Coordinates of C-alpha atoms in Angstrom, one line a residue:
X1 CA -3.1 57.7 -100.4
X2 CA -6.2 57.1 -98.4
X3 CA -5.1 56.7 -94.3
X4 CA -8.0 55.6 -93.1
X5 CA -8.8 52.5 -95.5
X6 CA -5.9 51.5 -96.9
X7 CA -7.4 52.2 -100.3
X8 CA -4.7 53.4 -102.9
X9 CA -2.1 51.5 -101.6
X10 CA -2.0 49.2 -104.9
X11 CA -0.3 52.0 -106.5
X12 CA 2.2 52.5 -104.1
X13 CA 3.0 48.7 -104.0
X14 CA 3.3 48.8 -107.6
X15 CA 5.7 51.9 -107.4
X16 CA 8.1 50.5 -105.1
X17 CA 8.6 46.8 -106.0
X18 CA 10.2 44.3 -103.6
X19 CA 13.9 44.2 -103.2
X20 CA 15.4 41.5 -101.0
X21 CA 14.7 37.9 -100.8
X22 CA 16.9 38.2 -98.0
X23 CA 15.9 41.3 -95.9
X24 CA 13.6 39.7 -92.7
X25 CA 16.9 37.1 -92.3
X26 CA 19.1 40.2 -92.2
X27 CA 16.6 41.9 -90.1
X28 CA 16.1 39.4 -87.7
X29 CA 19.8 38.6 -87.2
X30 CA 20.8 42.3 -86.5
X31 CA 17.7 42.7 -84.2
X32 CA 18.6 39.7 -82.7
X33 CA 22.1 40.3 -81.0
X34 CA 20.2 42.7 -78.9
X35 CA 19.2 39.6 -76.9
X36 CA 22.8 38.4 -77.8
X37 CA 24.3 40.9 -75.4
X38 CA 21.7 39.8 -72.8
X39 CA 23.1 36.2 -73.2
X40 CA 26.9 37.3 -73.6
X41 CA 26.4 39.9 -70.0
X42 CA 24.3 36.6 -68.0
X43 CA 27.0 34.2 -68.8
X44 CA 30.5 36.2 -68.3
X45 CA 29.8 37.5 -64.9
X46 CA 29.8 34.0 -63.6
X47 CA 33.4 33.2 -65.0
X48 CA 34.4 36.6 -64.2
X49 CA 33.6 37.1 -60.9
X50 CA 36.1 33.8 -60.2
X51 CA 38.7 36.0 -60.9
X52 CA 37.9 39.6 -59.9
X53 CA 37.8 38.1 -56.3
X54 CA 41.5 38.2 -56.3
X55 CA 42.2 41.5 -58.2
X56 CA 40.0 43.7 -56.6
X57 CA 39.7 42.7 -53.2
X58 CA 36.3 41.1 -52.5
X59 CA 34.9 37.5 -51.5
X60 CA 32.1 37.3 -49.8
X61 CA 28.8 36.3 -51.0
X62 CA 26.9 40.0 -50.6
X63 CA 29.4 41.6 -52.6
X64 CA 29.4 38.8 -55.2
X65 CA 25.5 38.9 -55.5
X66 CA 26.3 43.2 -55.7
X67 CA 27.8 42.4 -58.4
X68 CA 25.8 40.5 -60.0
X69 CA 22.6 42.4 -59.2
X70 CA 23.4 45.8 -60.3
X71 CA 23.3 44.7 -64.0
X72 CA 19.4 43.9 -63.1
X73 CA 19.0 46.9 -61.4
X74 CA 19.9 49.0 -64.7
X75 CA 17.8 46.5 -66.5
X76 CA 15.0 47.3 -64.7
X77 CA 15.0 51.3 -65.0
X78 CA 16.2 50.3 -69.1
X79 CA 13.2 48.6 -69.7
X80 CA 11.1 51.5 -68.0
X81 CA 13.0 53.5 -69.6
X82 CA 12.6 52.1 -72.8
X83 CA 8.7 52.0 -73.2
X84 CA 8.3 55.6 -73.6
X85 CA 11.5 56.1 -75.6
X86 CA 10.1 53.4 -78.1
X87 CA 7.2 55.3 -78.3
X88 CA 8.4 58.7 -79.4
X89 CA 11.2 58.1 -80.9
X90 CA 10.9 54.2 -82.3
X91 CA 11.7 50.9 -82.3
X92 CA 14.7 51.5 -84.0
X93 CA 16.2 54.3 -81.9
X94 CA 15.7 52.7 -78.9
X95 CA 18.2 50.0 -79.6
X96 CA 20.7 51.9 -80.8
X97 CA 20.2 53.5 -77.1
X98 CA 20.9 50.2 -75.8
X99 CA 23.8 49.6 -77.4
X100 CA 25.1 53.1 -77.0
X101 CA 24.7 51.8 -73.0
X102 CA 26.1 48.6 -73.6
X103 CA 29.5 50.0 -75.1
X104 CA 29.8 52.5 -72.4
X105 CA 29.1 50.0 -69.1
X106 CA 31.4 47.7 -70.7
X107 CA 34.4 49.7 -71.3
X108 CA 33.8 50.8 -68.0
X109 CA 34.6 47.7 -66.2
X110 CA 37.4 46.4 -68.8
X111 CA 39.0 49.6 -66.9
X112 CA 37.8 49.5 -64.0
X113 CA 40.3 50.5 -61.1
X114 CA 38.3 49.3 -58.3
X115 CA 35.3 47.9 -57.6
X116 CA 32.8 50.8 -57.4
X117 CA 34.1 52.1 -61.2
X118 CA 33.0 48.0 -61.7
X119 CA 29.6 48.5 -60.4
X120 CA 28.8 51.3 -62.3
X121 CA 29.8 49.8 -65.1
X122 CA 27.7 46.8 -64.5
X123 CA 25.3 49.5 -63.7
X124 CA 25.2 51.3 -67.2
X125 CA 25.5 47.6 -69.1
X126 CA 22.2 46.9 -66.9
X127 CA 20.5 50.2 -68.6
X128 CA 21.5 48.7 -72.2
X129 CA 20.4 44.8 -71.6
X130 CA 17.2 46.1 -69.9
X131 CA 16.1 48.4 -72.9
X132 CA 17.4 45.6 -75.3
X133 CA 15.4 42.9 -73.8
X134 CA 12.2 45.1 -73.8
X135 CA 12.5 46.4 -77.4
X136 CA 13.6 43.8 -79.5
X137 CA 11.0 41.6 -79.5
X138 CA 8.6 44.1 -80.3
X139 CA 10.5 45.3 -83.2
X140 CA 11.0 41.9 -84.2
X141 CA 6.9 41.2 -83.7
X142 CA 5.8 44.0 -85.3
X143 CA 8.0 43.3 -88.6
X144 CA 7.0 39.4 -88.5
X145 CA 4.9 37.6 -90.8
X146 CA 2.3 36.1 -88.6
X147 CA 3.3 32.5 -89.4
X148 CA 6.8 33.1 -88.6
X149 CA 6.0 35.6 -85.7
X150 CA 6.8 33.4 -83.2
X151 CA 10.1 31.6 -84.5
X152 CA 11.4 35.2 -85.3
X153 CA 11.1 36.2 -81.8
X154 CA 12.2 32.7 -80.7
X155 CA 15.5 33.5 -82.2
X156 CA 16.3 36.7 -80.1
X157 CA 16.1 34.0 -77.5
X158 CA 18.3 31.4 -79.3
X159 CA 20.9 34.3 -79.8
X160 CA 20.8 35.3 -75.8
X161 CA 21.6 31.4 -74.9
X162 CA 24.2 31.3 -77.9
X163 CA 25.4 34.5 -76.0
X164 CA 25.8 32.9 -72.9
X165 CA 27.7 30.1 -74.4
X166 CA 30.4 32.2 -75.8
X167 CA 30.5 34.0 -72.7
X168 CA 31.7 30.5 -71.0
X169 CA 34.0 30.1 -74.0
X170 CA 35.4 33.5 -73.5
X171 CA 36.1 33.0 -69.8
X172 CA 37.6 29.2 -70.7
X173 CA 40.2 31.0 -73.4
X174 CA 41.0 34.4 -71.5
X175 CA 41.7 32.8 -68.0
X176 CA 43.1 35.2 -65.8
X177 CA 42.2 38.0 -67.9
X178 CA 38.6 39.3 -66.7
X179 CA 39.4 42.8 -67.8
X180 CA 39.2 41.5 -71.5
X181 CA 36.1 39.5 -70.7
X182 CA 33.8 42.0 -69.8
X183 CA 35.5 44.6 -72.5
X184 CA 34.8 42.1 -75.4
X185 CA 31.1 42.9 -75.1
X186 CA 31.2 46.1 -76.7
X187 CA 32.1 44.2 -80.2
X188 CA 28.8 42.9 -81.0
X189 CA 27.0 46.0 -79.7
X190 CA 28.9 48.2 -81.8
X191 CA 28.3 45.6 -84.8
X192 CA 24.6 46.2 -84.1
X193 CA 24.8 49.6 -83.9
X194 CA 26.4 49.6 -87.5
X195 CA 23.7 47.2 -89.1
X196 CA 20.6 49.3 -87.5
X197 CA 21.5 52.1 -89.8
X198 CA 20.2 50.0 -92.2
X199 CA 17.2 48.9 -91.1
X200 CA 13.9 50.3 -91.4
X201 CA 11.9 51.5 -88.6
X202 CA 9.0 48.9 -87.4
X203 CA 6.1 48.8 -90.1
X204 CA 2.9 49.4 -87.3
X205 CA 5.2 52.1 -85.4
X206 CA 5.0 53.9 -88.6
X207 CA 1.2 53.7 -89.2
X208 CA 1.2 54.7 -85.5
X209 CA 2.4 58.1 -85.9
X210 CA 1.3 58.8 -89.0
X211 CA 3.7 57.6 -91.6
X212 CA 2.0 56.1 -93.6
X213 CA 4.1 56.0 -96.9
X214 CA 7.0 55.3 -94.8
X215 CA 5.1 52.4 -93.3
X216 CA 4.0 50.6 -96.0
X217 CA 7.3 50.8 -97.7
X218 CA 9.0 49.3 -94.5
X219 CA 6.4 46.7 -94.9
X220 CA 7.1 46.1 -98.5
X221 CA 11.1 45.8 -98.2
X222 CA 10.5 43.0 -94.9
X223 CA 7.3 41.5 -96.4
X224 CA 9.1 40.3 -99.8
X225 CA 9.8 37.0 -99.8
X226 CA 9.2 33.4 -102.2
X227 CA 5.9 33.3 -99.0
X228 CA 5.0 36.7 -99.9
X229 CA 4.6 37.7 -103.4
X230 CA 0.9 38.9 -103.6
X231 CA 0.0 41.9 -103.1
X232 CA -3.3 41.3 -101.4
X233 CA -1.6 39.7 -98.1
X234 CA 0.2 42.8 -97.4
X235 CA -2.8 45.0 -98.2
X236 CA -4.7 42.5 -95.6
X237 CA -2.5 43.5 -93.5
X238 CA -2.2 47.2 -93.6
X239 CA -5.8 47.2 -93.3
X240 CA -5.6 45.4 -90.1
X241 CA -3.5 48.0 -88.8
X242 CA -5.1 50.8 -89.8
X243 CA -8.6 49.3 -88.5
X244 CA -6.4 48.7 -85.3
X245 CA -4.6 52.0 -84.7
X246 CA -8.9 53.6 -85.6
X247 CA -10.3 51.6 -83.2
X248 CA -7.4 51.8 -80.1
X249 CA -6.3 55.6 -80.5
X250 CA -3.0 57.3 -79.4
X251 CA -2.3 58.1 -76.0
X252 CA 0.0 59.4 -73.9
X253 CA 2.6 57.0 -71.6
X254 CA 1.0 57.6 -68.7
X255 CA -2.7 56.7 -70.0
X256 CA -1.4 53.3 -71.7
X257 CA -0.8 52.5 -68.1
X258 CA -4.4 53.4 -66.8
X259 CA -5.8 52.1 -69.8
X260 CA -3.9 48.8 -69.5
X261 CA -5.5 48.1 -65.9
X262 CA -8.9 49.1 -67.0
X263 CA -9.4 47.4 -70.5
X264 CA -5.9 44.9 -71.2
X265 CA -6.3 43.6 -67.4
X266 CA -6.1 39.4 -68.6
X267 CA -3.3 40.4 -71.0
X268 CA -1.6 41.7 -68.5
X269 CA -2.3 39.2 -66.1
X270 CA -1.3 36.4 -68.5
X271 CA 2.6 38.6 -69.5
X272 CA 3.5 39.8 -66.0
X273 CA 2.9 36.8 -64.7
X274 CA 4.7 34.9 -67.4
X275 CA 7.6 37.2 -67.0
X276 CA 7.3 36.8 -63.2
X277 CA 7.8 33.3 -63.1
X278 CA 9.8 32.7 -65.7
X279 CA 12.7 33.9 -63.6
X280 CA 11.0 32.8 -60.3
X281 CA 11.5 28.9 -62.1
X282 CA 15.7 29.9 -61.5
X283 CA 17.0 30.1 -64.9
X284 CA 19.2 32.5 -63.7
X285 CA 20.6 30.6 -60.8
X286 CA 22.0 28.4 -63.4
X287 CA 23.3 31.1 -65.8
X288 CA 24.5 33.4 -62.9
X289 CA 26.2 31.2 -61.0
X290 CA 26.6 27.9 -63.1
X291 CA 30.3 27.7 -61.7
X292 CA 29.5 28.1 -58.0
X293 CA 26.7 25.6 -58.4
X294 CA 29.8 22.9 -59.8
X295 CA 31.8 24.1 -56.7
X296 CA 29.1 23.6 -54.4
X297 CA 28.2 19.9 -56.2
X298 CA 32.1 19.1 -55.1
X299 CA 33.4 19.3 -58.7
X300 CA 37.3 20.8 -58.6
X301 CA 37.1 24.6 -57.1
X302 CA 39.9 26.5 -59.5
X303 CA 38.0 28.4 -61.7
X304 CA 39.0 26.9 -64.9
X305 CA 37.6 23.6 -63.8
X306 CA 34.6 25.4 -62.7
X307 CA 33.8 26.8 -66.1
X308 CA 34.5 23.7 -68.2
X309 CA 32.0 22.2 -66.1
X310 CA 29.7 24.9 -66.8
X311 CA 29.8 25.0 -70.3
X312 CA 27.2 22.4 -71.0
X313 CA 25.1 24.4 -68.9
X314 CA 25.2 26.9 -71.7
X315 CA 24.8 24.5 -74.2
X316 CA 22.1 22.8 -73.4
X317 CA 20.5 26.3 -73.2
X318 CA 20.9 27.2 -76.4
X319 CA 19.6 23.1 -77.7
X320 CA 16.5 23.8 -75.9
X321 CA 16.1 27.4 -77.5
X322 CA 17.1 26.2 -80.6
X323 CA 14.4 23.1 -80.2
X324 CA 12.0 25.8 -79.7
X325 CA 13.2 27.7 -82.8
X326 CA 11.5 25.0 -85.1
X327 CA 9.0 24.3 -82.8
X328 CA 6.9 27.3 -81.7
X329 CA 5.2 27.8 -84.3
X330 CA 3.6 24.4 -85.3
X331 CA 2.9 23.4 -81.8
X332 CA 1.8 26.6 -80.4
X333 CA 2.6 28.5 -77.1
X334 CA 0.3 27.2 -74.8
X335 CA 1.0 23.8 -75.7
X336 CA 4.9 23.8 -75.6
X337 CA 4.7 25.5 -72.1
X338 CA 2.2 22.6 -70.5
X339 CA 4.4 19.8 -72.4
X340 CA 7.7 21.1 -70.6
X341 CA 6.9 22.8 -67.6
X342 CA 6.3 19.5 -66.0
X343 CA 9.4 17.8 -66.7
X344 CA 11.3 21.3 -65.8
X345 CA 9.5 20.4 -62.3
X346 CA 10.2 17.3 -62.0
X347 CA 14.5 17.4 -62.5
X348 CA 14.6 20.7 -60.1
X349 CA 13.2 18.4 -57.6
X350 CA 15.9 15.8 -58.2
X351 CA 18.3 18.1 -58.2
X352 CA 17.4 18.8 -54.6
X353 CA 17.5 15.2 -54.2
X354 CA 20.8 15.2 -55.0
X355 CA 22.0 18.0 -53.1
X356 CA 20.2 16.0 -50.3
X357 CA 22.7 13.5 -51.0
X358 CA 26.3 15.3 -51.1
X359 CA 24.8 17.8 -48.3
X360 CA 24.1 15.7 -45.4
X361 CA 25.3 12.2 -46.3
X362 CA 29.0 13.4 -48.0
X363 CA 27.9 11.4 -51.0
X364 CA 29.6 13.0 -53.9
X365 CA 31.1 10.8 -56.5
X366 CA 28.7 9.3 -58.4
X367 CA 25.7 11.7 -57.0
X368 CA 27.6 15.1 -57.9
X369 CA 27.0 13.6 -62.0
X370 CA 23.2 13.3 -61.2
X371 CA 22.8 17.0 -60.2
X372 CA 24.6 18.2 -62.6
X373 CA 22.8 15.8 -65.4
X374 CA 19.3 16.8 -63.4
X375 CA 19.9 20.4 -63.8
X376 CA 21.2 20.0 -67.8
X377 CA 17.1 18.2 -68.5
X378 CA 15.9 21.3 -66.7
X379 CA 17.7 23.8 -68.7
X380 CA 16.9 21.9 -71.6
X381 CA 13.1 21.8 -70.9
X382 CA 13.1 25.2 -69.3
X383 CA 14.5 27.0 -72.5
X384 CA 12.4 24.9 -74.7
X385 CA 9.0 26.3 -73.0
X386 CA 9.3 28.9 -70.1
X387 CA 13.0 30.3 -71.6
X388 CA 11.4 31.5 -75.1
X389 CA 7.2 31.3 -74.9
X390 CA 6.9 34.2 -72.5
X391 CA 9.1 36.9 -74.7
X392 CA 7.0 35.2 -78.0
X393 CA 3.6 35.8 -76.0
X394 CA 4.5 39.3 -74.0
X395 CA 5.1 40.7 -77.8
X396 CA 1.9 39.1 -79.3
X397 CA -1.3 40.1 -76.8
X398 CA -1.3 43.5 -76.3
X399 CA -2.9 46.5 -78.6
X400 CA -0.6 48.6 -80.7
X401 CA -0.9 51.8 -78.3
X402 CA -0.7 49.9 -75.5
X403 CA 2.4 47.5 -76.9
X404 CA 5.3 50.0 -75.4
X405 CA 3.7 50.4 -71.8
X406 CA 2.8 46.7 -71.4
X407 CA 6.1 45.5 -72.5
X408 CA 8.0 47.7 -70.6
X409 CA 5.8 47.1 -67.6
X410 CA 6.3 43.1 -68.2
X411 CA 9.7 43.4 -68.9
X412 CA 10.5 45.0 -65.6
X413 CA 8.8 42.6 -63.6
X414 CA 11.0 40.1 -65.5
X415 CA 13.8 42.0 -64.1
X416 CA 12.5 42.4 -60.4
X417 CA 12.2 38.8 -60.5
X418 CA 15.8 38.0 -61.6
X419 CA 17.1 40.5 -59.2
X420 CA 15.2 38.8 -56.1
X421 CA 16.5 35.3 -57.6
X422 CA 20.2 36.5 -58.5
X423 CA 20.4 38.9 -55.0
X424 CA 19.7 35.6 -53.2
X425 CA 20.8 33.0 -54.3
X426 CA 24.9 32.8 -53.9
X427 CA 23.8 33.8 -49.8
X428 CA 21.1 30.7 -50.5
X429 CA 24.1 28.0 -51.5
X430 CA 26.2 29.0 -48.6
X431 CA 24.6 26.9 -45.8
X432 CA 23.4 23.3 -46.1
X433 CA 19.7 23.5 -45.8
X434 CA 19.9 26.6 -48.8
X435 CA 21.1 24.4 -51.3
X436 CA 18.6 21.9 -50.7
X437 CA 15.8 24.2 -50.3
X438 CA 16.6 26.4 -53.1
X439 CA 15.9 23.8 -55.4
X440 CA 12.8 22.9 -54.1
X441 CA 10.9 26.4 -53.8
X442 CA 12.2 26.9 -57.2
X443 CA 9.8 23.3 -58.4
X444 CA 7.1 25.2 -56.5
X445 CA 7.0 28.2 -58.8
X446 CA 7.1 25.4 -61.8
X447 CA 4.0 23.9 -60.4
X448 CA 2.3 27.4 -60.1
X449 CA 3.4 28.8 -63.6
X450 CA 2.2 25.8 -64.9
X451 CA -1.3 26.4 -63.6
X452 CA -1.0 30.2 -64.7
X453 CA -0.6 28.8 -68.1
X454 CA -3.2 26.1 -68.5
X455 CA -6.0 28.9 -66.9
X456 CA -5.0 32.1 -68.3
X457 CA -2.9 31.4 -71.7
X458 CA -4.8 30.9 -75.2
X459 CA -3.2 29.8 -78.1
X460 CA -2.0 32.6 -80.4
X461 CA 0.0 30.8 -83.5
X462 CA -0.9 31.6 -86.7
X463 CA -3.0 34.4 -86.0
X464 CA -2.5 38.4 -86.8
X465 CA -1.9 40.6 -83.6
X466 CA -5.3 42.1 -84.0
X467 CA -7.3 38.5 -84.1
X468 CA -5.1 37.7 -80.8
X469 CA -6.2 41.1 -79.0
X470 CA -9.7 39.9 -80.1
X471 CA -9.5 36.3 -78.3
X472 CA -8.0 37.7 -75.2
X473 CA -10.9 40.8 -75.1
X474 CA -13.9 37.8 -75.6
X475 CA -11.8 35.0 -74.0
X476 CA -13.5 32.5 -76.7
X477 CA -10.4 30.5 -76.7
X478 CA -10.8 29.1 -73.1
X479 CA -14.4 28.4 -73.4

């Protein structure tokens, strides 16, 4: 077979015929609880930490936000972590890495004997959620068709909210029992573990290093589907990524980063500053510490109470996600994220309007239903827009040799974001003017990622990942 044109690939089309109407749904689903343990490890540690308090010793608001934080901590050095494993060893390995992490951490605090074993644990789970939230979507990206690129990676998204509403189910059924909450994790990772054995490898991380046969075949088994019959949209395809990985090179991990800053410096801009603010704009507060927040909005303080409360947090999470789902790819990313970041805005704010109310006034009755309805509409609007568009755009606008280094580096920043949110926010909510204000600052970085968008972000539905890496080298989108 020719590797530079994609000439003779006919044959090998012809000599290994499509199998599996099927396959990309399997695919995506297996992929996908990758972001289901990010979901599942977000939304447990709020109900669990209501009840670790009185086994292990601990209540105060550093150690709780300890706690909390060292799962980001891990994520962060897992998603470093995970550029440069992706890149030698593949997509596929990686996440199988993840879930290797995930298993351990987990176990881990199921048997944890105190809480430093605990930390650890959360810790190690941090390493596997990190890598996982850095890998999938590229794996799922690169194995796309490009009109269903962005609902495919929408659903790693709707599987992380579905995640965190188990978690709240979990805590609601095994109350009492945190050691069984955190342990359960490890089931879904080892599921994943189980189905990536048979999955193949991502298509363009193939061509990359040189598999071409291998690649192609990858792209056949995903590719077949009533959409995708002809022959000449897959060759259209392997051409673009053969003219792509010609043009762009191979270099090593610590060159993608120069190269990154010197050529890829409005991609960049436009995914690390998505990531940024998508956690800066305090999903996390909610997800965190949706329990606390009913506490604090004077709802009954036992923790069962506290977690019904919080399980249409969850849900309405997931509604939005799932909104987003069917959406993404006939509106576009651009255009979902300036439709909702405005309403997103607007209910933070009267949710600080609230907290106004039943801070300083003792107005709780009928005022602690309109926070808790104002933050549900923000949740909703946040994981219709900022909650899935910036995972669907990080995996889209970067070159193939750069894709590992510029996800990895946009992943972490995610993570530094959430830790500076989650590390702050239970101290935030423990004096009157911090649950006001929180609210508040949290609107601001609305207003600013909404700007971000409408200057920086061009539309990129429908299109290949090389025509996107063409409009954000000429900018001819924003003209």
């Amino acid at each position: 077979m020719n590797s530079s044109d994609g000439s003779g690939d006919n044959e090998l089309l012809r000599e290994n015929p499509p199998k599996n109407t099927t396959f990309l749904i399997i695919l995506t689903i297996t992929a996908a609880i990758g972001g289901f343990l990010f979901g599942y490890d977000t939304g447990i540690i709020g109900g669990a930490n209501l009840y670790i308090y009185d086994d292990l010793g601990y209540k105060t608001p550093v150690v709780l936000e300890t706690v909390v934080s060292l799962a980001v901590i891990g994520a962060m050095f897992g998603a470093l972590a995970a550029g440069p494993l992706s890149d030698i060893k593949g997509r596929k390995p990686t996440i199988i890495a993840a879930d290797c992490a995930f298993v351990t951490g987990s176990i881990l605090m199921a048997s944890a004997p105190n809480i430093w074993v605990l930390m650890l644990g959360r810790f190690i789970v941090g390493l596997g959620v990190g890598s996982a939230a850095m890998v999938v979507p590229i794996y799922l990206a690169e194995s796309a068709p490009r009109e269903l690129r962005g609902t495919i990676v929408s659903i790693n998204v709707l599987f992380t909210t579905s995640g965190q509403l188990i978690a709240y189910c979990v805590c609601l059924s095994l109350e009492d029992h945190w050691r069984w909450m955190l342990g359960i994790g490890a089931i879904p990772a080892i599921i994943q573990v189980i189905g990536m054995f048979f999955l193949p490898e991502s298509p363009r991380f193939l061509y990359k290093v040189g598999k071409l046969e291998q690649g192609l075949k990858a792209l056949l088994h995903i590719r077949y589907s009533l959409l995708y019959r002809k022959y000449e949209y897959i060759e259209e395809e392997v051409k673009g990524i053969m003219q792509s990985i010609k043009e762009e090179g191979n270099h090593s991990y610590k060159h993608q980063f120069k190269l990154l800053y010197k050529n890829c410096k409005r991609s960049a801009m436009v995914g690390i500053g998505l990531q940024c603010l998508q956690q800066l704009c305090g999903i996390n507060t909610a997800m965190y510490y949706g329990p606390q927040i009913m506490q604090v909005a004077g709802f009954d303080s036992s923790g069962r109470e506290a977690i019904i409360a919080s399980i249409p947090i969850a849900f309405a999470n997931m509604v939005g996600t799932f909104i987003s789902v069917w959406y993404v790819d006939r509106l576009g990313r651009r255009s979902t994220l300036l439709y909702t970041i405005p309403f997103m805005v607007t209910f933070l704010l009267s949710l600080g309007a609230s907290f106004v109310f039943i801070t300083f006034f003792s107005v709780v009755e009928f005022i602690q239903y309109l926070a808790v309805f104002s933050l549900l509409v923000y949740i909703l609007f946040f994981s219709v827009g900022m909650g899935t568009c910036p995972w669907i755009v990080n995996s889209e606008i970067y070159p193939l040799n750069l894709r590992s280094a510029a996800t990895s580096a946009s992943t972490t920043a995610n993570w530094v974001s959430n830790f500076v949110v989650s590390m702050t926010f239970a101290s935030a909510i423990s004096f009157d003017a911090g649950r006001v204000g929180i609210w508040i600052i949290l609107a601001g970085f609305g207003v600013i990622s909404w700007f971000w968008v409408y200057k920086l972000l061009p539309e990129t539905k429908g299109k290949s990942l090389e025509e996107i890496l063409t409009i954000f080298q000429t900018g001819k989108e924003l003209d």
